[in-house]
Short mmCIF file of C-alpha atoms in Angstrom, two decimals:
data_model
loop_
_atom_site.label_atom_id
_atom_site.label_comp_id
_atom_site.label_asym_id
_atom_site.label_seq_id
_atom_site.Cartn_x
_atom_site.Cartn_y
_atom_site.Cartn_z
CA UNK A 1 -91.86 73.68 297.75
CA UNK A 2 -93.48 70.68 296.19
CA UNK A 3 -92.26 71.52 292.71
CA UNK A 4 -88.70 72.12 294.10
CA UNK A 5 -89.04 68.61 295.97
CA UNK A 6 -90.26 66.99 292.91
CA UNK A 7 -87.61 68.41 290.55
CA UNK A 8 -84.67 67.36 292.81
CA UNK A 9 -86.39 63.81 293.13
CA UNK A 10 -86.56 63.72 289.10
CA UNK A 11 -82.92 64.88 288.93
CA UNK A 12 -81.61 62.45 291.57
CA UNK A 13 -83.51 59.58 289.79
CA UNK A 14 -82.15 60.84 286.50
CA UNK A 15 -78.52 60.70 287.81
CA UNK A 16 -78.94 57.24 289.24
CA UNK A 17 -80.29 55.72 286.26
CA UNK A 18 -77.26 57.08 284.15
CA UNK A 19 -74.68 55.85 286.93
CA UNK A 20 -76.10 52.42 287.87
CA UNK A 21 -75.65 50.67 284.64
CA UNK A 22 -72.10 51.67 284.55
CA UNK A 23 -71.51 49.77 287.95
CA UNK A 24 -72.98 46.69 286.72
CA UNK A 25 -71.21 46.57 283.23
CA UNK A 26 -69.93 43.30 282.37
CA UNK A 27 -67.37 44.34 279.82
CA UNK A 28 -65.23 46.21 282.23
CA UNK A 29 -61.86 44.90 282.46
CA UNK A 30 -60.89 43.12 285.68
CA UNK A 31 -59.02 44.98 288.10
CA UNK A 32 -55.48 43.95 287.67
CA UNK A 33 -53.52 43.15 290.99
CA UNK A 34 -49.57 43.07 290.83
CA UNK A 35 -48.03 39.85 291.35
CA UNK A 36 -45.27 40.58 293.93
CA UNK A 37 -42.10 39.12 293.23
CA UNK A 38 -39.29 39.36 295.56
CA UNK A 39 -35.87 39.86 294.25
CA UNK A 40 -32.89 39.08 296.52
CA UNK A 41 -30.23 41.43 296.83
CA UNK A 42 -26.43 40.78 297.27
CA UNK A 43 -26.68 42.12 300.96
CA UNK A 44 -29.24 39.35 301.78
CA UNK A 45 -32.27 41.53 301.71
CA UNK A 46 -35.01 41.61 299.08
CA UNK A 47 -36.91 43.94 296.85
CA UNK A 48 -40.43 43.72 295.47
CA UNK A 49 -40.80 43.81 291.66
CA UNK A 50 -44.42 44.23 290.60
CA UNK A 51 -45.71 42.15 287.62
CA UNK A 52 -48.84 43.28 285.90
CA UNK A 53 -50.04 41.02 283.19
CA UNK A 54 -53.38 39.83 281.82
CA UNK A 55 -54.07 36.11 281.68
CA UNK A 56 -51.99 34.51 279.19
CA UNK A 57 -53.49 33.71 275.53
CA UNK A 58 -53.67 30.30 274.33
CA UNK A 59 -50.51 30.76 272.34
CA UNK A 60 -48.50 31.37 275.34
CA UNK A 61 -46.09 33.57 273.23
CA UNK A 62 -43.94 35.73 275.46
CA UNK A 63 -45.02 39.31 275.78
CA UNK A 64 -43.14 42.48 275.36
CA UNK A 65 -42.45 43.87 278.94
CA UNK A 66 -42.57 47.82 279.77
CA UNK A 67 -40.32 48.48 282.80
CA UNK A 68 -41.23 51.56 284.75
CA UNK A 69 -39.27 53.15 287.80
CA UNK A 70 -40.65 55.81 289.74
CA UNK A 71 -39.46 59.16 290.05
CA UNK A 72 -38.62 61.39 293.26
CA UNK A 73 -35.03 62.13 292.83
CA UNK A 74 -34.11 58.65 294.31
CA UNK A 75 -35.16 60.08 297.83
CA UNK A 76 -39.02 60.00 297.62
CA UNK A 77 -41.97 58.33 295.88
CA UNK A 78 -43.10 54.82 295.75
CA UNK A 79 -43.70 52.22 293.02
CA UNK A 80 -47.45 52.49 293.62
CA UNK A 81 -47.32 55.51 291.78
CA UNK A 82 -46.92 53.86 288.55
CA UNK A 83 -49.48 51.12 289.18
CA UNK A 84 -52.10 52.76 286.90
CA UNK A 85 -49.69 52.87 284.02
CA UNK A 86 -48.60 49.19 284.44
CA UNK A 87 -52.28 48.26 284.32
CA UNK A 88 -52.67 50.22 281.22
CA UNK A 89 -49.62 48.41 279.33
CA UNK A 90 -50.96 45.00 280.52
CA UNK A 91 -54.26 45.66 279.17
CA UNK A 92 -52.78 46.50 275.85
CA UNK A 93 -51.16 43.11 275.78
CA UNK A 94 -47.73 43.74 277.23
CA UNK A 95 -46.55 43.18 280.77
CA UNK A 96 -46.18 46.07 282.93
CA UNK A 97 -43.30 45.82 285.27
CA UNK A 98 -42.73 48.41 288.30
CA UNK A 99 -39.17 48.03 289.77
CA UNK A 100 -38.51 49.37 293.29
CA UNK A 101 -35.24 50.84 294.97
CA UNK A 102 -34.48 51.67 298.56
CA UNK A 103 -34.55 55.31 299.01
CA UNK A 104 -31.70 57.51 299.69
CA UNK A 105 -33.48 59.41 302.51
CA UNK A 106 -34.54 56.67 304.48
CA UNK A 107 -31.19 54.72 304.70
CA UNK A 108 -27.58 55.50 304.71
CA UNK A 109 -27.25 55.12 300.85
CA UNK A 110 -26.42 56.94 297.92
CA UNK A 111 -27.26 57.22 294.28
CA UNK A 112 -24.88 54.62 293.39
CA UNK A 113 -26.77 52.25 295.68
CA UNK A 114 -30.02 53.13 294.32
CA UNK A 115 -28.65 52.31 290.64
CA UNK A 116 -27.33 49.09 292.07
CA UNK A 117 -30.91 48.16 293.21
CA UNK A 118 -32.38 48.73 289.72
CA UNK A 119 -29.45 46.86 288.09
CA UNK A 120 -29.97 43.83 290.50
CA UNK A 121 -33.85 43.80 289.40
CA UNK A 122 -33.02 44.28 285.68
CA UNK A 123 -30.63 41.18 285.94
CA UNK A 124 -33.10 39.08 287.79
CA UNK A 125 -35.80 40.06 285.39
CA UNK A 126 -33.83 39.12 282.47
CA UNK A 127 -33.00 35.58 284.01
CA UNK A 128 -36.54 34.91 285.24
CA UNK A 129 -38.62 36.76 282.17
CA UNK A 130 -39.41 33.47 280.11
CA UNK A 131 -40.69 31.57 282.99
CA UNK A 132 -43.09 34.45 283.66
CA UNK A 133 -44.28 34.80 280.21
CA UNK A 134 -42.22 37.88 279.26
CA UNK A 135 -40.03 38.58 276.51
CA UNK A 136 -36.59 39.80 277.83
CA UNK A 137 -35.32 40.82 274.42
#
């Protein structure tokens, strides 16, 4: 029994010695938290637009934007499903933008209304991209 216990202790210690340095790695990129921008809608409501960007470089040049719209047949899903993808693009030097829309199954809305939500956010984004550090072209 002592040999089995000592073997287990050595295995556990070996695992900890391999994993602990990863937890304290200084070169790990910081976790990007989205900046939530409220986009006004024509009916008086607001929709959140999620903006992922690394801190601006010294040149302050506008960065390309990658726009992401979650799937789900317009009736299910959430923008949060695409947050990891947006973070990836931001870490590559672009801006990850996750758009949102009101789902058809939660409101009395149809596909045209969902597309209008997306169109409204795209129009707002184009008008405000420069002040946020993105390139709308």
